[in-house]
Coordinates of C-alpha atoms and ligand atoms in Angstrom, one line a residue:
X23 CA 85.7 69.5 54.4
X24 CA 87.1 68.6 57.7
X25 CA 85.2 66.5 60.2
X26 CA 83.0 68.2 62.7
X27 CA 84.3 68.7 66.3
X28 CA 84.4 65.5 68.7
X29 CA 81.5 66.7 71.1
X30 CA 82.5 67.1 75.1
X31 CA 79.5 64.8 76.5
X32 CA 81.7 62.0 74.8
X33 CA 84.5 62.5 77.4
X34 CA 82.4 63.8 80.8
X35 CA 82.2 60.5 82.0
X36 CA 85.7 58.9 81.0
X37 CA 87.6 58.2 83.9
X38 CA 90.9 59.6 84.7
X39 CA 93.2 57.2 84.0
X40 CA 91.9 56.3 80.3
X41 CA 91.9 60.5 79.8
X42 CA 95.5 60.2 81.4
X43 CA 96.7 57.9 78.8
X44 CA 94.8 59.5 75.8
X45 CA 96.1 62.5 76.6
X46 CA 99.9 61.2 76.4
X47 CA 99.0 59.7 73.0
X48 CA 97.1 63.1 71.7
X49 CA 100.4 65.1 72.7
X50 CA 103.0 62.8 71.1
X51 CA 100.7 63.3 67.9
X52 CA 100.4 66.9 68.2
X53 CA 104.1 67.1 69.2
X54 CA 105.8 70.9 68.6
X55 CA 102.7 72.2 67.2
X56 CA 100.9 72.3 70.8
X57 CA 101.9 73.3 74.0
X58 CA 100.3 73.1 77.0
X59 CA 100.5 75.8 80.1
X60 CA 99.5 74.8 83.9
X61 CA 98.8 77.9 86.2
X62 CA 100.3 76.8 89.8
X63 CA 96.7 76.4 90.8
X64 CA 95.8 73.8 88.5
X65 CA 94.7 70.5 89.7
X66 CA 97.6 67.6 89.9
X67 CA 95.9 65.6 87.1
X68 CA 95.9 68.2 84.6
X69 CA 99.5 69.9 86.0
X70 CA 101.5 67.0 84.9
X71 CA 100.8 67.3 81.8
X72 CA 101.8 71.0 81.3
X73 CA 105.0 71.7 78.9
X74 CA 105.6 74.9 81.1
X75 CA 104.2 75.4 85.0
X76 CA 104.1 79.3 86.6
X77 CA 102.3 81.8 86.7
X78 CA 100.1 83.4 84.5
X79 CA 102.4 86.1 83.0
X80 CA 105.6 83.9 83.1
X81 CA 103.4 81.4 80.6
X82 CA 101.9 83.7 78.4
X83 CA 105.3 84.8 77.8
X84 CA 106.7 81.4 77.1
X85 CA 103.7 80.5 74.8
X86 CA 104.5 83.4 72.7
X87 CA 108.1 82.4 72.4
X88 CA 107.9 78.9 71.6
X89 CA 107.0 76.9 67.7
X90 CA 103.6 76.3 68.8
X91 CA 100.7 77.1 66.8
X92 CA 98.2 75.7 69.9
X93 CA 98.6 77.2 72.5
X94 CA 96.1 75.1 75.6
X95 CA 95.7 77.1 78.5
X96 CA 95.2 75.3 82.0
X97 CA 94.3 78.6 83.8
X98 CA 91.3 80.8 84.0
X99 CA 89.7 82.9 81.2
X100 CA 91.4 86.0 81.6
X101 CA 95.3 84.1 81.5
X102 CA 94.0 82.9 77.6
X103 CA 93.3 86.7 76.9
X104 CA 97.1 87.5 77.8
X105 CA 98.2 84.3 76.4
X106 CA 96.1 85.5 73.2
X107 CA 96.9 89.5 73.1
X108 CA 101.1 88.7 73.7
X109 CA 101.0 85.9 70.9
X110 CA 101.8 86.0 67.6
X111 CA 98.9 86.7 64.9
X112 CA 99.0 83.0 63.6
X113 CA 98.9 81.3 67.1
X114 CA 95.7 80.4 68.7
X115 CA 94.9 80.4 71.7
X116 CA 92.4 77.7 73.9
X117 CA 91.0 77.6 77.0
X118 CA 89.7 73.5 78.1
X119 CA 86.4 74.8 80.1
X120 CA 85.1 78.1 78.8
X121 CA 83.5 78.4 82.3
X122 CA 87.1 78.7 84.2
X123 CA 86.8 82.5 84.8
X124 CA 88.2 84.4 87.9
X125 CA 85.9 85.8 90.8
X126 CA 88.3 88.5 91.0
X127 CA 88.3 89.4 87.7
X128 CA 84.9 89.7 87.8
X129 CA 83.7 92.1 89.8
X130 CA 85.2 95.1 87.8
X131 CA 83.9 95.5 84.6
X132 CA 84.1 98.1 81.7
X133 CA 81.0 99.7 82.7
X134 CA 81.6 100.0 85.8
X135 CA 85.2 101.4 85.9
X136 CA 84.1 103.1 82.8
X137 CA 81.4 104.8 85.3
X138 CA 84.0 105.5 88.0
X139 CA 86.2 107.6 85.9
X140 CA 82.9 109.6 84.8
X141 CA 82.5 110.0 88.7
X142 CA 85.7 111.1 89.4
X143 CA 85.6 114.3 87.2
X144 CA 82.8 115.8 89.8
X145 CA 86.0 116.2 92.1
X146 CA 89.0 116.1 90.3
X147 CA 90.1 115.6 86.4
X148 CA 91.3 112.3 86.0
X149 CA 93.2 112.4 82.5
X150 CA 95.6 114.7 84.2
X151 CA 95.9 113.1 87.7
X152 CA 94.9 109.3 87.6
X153 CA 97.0 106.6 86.6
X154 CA 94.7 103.4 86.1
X155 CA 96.7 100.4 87.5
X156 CA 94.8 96.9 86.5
X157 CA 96.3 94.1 88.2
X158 CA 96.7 90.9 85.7
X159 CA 93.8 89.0 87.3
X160 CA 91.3 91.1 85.0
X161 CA 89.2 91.0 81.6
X162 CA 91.2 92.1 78.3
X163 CA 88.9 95.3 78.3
X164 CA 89.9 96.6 81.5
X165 CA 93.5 95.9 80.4
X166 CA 92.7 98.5 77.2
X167 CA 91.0 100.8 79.4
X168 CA 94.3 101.2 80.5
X169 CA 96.2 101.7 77.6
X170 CA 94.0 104.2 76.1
X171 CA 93.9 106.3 79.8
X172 CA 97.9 105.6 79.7
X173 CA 97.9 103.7 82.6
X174 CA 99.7 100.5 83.0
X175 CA 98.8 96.6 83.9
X176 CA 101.0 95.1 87.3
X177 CA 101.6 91.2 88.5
X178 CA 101.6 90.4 92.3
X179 CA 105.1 90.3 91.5
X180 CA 105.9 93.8 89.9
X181 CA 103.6 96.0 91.2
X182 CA 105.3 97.9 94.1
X183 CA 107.7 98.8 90.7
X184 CA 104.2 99.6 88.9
X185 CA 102.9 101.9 91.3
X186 CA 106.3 104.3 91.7
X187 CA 105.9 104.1 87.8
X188 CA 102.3 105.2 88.1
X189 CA 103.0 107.8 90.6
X190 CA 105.8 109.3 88.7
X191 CA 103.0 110.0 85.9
X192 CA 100.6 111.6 88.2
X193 CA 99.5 111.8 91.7
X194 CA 97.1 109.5 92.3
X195 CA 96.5 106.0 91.1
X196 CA 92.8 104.1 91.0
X197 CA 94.0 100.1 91.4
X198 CA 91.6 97.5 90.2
X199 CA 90.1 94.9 90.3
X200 CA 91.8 93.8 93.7
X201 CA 91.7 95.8 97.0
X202 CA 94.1 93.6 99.1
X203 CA 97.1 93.8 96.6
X204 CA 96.7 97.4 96.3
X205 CA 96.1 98.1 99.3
X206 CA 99.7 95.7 100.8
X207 CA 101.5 96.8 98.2
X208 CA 100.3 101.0 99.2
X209 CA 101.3 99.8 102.7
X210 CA 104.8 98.8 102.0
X211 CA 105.3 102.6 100.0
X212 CA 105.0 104.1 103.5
X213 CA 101.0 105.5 102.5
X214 CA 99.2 106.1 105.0
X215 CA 96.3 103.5 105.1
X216 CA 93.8 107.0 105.2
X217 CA 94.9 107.9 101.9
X218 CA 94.1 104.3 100.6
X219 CA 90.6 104.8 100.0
X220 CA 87.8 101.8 98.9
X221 CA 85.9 102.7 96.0
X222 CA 82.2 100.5 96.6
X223 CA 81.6 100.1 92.9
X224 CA 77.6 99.7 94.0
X225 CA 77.8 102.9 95.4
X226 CA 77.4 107.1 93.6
X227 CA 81.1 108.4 93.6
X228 CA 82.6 105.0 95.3
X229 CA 80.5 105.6 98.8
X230 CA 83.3 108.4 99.5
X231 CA 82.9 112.3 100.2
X232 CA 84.8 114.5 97.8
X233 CA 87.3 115.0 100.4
X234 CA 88.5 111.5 100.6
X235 CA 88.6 111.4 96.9
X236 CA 91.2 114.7 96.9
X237 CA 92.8 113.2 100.0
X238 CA 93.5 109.7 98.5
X239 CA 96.5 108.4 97.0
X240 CA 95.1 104.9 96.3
X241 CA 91.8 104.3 95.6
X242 CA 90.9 101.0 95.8
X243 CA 88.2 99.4 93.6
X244 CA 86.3 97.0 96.3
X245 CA 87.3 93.7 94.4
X246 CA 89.0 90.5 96.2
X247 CA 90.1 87.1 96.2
X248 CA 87.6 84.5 97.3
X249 CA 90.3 82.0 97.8
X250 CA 93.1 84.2 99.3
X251 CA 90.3 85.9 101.4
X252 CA 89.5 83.1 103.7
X253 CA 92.7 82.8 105.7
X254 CA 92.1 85.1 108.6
X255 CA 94.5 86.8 110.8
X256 CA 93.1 83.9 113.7
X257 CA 94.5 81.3 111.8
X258 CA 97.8 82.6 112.1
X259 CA 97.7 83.2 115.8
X260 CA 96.2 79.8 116.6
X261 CA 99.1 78.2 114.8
X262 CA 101.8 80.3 116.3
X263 CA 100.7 79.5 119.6
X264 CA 101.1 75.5 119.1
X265 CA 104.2 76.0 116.6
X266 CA 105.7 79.6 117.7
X267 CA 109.1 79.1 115.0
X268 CA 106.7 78.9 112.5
X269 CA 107.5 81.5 109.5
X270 CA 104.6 82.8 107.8
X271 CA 103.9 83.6 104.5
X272 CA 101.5 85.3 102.6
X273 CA 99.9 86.0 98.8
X274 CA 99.4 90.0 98.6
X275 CA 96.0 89.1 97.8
X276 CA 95.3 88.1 101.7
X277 CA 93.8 90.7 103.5
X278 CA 95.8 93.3 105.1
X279 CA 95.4 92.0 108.9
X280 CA 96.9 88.7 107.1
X281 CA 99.4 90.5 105.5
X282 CA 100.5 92.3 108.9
X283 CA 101.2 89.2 111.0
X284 CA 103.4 87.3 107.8
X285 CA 106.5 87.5 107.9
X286 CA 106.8 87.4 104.1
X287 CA 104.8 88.4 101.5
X288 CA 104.8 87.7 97.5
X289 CA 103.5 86.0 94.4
X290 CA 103.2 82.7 93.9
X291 CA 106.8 83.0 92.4
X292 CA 107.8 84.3 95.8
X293 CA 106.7 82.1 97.7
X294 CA 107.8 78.6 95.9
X295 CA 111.4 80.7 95.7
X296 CA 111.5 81.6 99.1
X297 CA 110.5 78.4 100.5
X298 CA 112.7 76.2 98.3
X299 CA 115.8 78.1 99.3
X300 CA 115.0 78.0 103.2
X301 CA 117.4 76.7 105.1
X302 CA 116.1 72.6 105.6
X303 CA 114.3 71.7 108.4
X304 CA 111.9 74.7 108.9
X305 CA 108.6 74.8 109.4
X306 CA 106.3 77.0 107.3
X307 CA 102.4 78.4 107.3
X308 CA 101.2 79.8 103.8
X309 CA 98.7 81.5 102.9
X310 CA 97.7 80.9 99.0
X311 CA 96.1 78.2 97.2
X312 CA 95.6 74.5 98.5
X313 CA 96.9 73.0 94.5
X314 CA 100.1 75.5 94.7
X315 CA 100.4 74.1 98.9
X316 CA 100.5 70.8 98.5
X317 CA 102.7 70.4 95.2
X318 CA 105.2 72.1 97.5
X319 CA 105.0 70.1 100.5
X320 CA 105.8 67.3 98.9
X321 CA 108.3 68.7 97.2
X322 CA 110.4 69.8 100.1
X323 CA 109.6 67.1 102.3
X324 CA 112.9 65.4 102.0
X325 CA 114.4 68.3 103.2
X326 CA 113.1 68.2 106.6
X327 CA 110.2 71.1 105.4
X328 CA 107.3 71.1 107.1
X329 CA 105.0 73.3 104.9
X330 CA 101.2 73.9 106.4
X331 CA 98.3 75.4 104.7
X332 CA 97.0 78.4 106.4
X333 CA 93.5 78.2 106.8
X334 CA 91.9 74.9 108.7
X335 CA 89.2 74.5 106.2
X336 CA 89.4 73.3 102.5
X337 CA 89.9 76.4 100.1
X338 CA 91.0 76.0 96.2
X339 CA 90.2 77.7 93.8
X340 CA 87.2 76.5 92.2
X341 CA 87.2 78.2 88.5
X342 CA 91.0 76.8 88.1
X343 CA 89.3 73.5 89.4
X344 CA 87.3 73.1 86.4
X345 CA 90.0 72.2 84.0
X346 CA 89.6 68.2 84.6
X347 CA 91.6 65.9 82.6
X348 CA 88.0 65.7 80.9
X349 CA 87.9 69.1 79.3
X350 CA 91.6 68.9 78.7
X351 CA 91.7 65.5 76.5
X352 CA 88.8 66.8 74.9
X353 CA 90.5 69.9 73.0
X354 CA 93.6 67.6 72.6
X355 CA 92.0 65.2 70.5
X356 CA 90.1 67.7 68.5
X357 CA 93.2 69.7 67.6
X358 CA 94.8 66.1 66.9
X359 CA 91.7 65.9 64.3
X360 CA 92.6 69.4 62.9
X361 CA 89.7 71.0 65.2
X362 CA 90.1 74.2 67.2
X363 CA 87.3 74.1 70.1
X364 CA 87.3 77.0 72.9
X365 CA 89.3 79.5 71.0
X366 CA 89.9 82.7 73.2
X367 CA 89.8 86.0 70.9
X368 CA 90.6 89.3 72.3
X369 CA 88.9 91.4 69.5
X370 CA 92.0 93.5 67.8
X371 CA 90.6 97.1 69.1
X372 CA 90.7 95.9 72.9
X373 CA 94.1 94.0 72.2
X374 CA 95.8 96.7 70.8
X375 CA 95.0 98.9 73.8
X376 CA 95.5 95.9 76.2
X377 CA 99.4 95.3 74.4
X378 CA 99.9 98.5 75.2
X379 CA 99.2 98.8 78.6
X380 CA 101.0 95.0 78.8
X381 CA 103.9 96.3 77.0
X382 CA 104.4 99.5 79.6
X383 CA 104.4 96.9 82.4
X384 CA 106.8 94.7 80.4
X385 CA 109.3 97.7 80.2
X386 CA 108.7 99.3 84.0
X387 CA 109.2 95.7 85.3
Ligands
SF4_417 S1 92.8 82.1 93.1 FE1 91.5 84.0 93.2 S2 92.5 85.5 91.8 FE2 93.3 83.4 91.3 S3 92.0 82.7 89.6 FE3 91.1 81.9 91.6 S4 89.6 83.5 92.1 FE4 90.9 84.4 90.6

């Protein structure tokens, strides 16, 4: 019989440089049979300790490729569902605080989409028209939703390549959970911002007349970023004015006005890419999250890069936040006892439909 889990309360109040060491010693023990994964929004303490740093695809995709039989994701819930749904059957995969969800993610759920689709079919018939786009950033059953309505899952990095997929299929696409990467990425295709219509998931038929819904091209489910929607168009324009050579740039999932006055605009990918090859000695506003910011700066500081966050108040993420050195030395040490703790399951009937719409974007992209 194997001894019972090593409780969390026995680590809350450990301070973070005995968790930093014990975490060292937990990994050397657990050696190839564990890896580790740090989302670029993860908090320095825990990031350091990741065996591979990106973003949530890129990792899930490594996981899957390496030895391990652990596989610890420093991310929010729904990166553990890819992580778990792209691995192979005898991997498993953990998540350090069960409450590091996405806000994002949240505010589409299966009912409620599942209820949107119902609505649609008073105007239009959506097997035969509607291509349901999920963007990452969303539960594993959205993602089946999609594969069983043969529509496809996108990154902020593919999905201007996901949407002229989805529009091959049919002529209209319904993009959720986020409105701001839908709506940027809509933009950049030359549509018209009128036939990019919000669907207000609180609302009968989206809050739209029947004649937007025929009109639209996009329709937008009314979902968004609470970190990436507090930089404000102002924040830009009040920098400019004091630093005018200033190069802006911008996460898709800023709002549009944002998006409009940056001169670049990308994933998190992008942006670390873009700013690492920029000629030395520029100075740069961005517009993502603080973690992802900082890291950065100090990385290209010896270059002459001046890199400044966007908005003038404090925003990070506070669901990726939540993985403290704490919650992470906690599952270590369990799984160095033989214990799995905070196991992330996609059931198999959501997974299957979930691959599926994963393995279309894996092909498009
Ligand atoms: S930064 Fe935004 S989209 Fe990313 S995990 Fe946090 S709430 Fe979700």
């Amino acid at each position: 019989m194997s001894a019972p889990a090593l409780a969390l309360q026995d680590f809350a109040l450990l301070d973070d440089t005995e968790c930093e060491e014990r975490i060292v010693a937990a990994k050397r023990k657990l050696g190839s049979r564990c890896v580790i994964l740090g989302h670029h929004y993860q908090r320095d303490e825990v990031f350091r300790h990741a065996d591979f740093t990106g973003d949530s695809l890129r990792l899930s995709r490594e996981a899957a490729k390496s030895d391990a039989q652990y596989i610890v994701f420093c991310g929010v819930h729904f990166m553990a569902e890819v992580a778990d749904i792209l691995s192979r059957p005898e991997q498993v995969s953990i998540l350090p605080d069960l409450a590091a969800g996405c806000s994002m993610a949240d505010m589409a759920n299966r009912q409620a989409v599942e209820r949107c689709w119902r609505e649609l079919t008073q105007v239009l018939d959506p097997e035969q028209t509607v291509t349901p786009v999920t963007y990452i950033n969303s539960a594993a059953d959205l993602k089946a939703f999609c594969g069983k309505h043969n529509g496809i899952v996108c990154t902020s990095s593919n999905a201007r390549k996901i949407l002229e997929w989805s529009f091959a299929q049919r002529e209209k696409v319904l993009f959720f959970p986020d409105q701001h990467l839908g709506r940027n990425t809509g933009y950049r295709m030359d549509i018209p911002l009128d036939e990019m219509v919000t669907w207000d998931f609180t609302k009968p038929l989206g809050g739209l007349t029947k004649e937007q819904i025929r009109k639209a091209r996009i329709i937008l489910w009314k979902g968004f970023c609470s970190v990436h929607q507090m930089f404000r168009p102002e924040h830009i324009d009040r920098f400019l004015e004091r630093h005018p050579d200033t190069r802006v740039i911008a996460h898709p999932e800023c709002s549009f006005e944002v998006c409009q006055k940056a001169q670049y605009i990308g994933s998190t990918e992008y942006i670390l890419k873009t700013i690492r090859e920029a000629e030395p000695n520029t100075r740069w506003l961005v517009g993502t999250e603080l973690n992802l910011v900082n890291r950065l700066a100090q990385e290209v500081k010896p270059e002459g890069k001046e890199i400044h966050f966007m908005s003038p108040t404090v925003c990070m993420c506070s669901t990726m936040f939540r993985t403290d050195p704490q919650h992470l030395l906690w599952v270590l040490e369990n799984l160095a006892e033989g214990q799995v703790v905070n196991r992330i399951k996609v059931p198999e009937s959501d997974a299957r439909l979930a691959r599926l719409a994963l393995n279309r974007m894996l092909q498009v992209a």
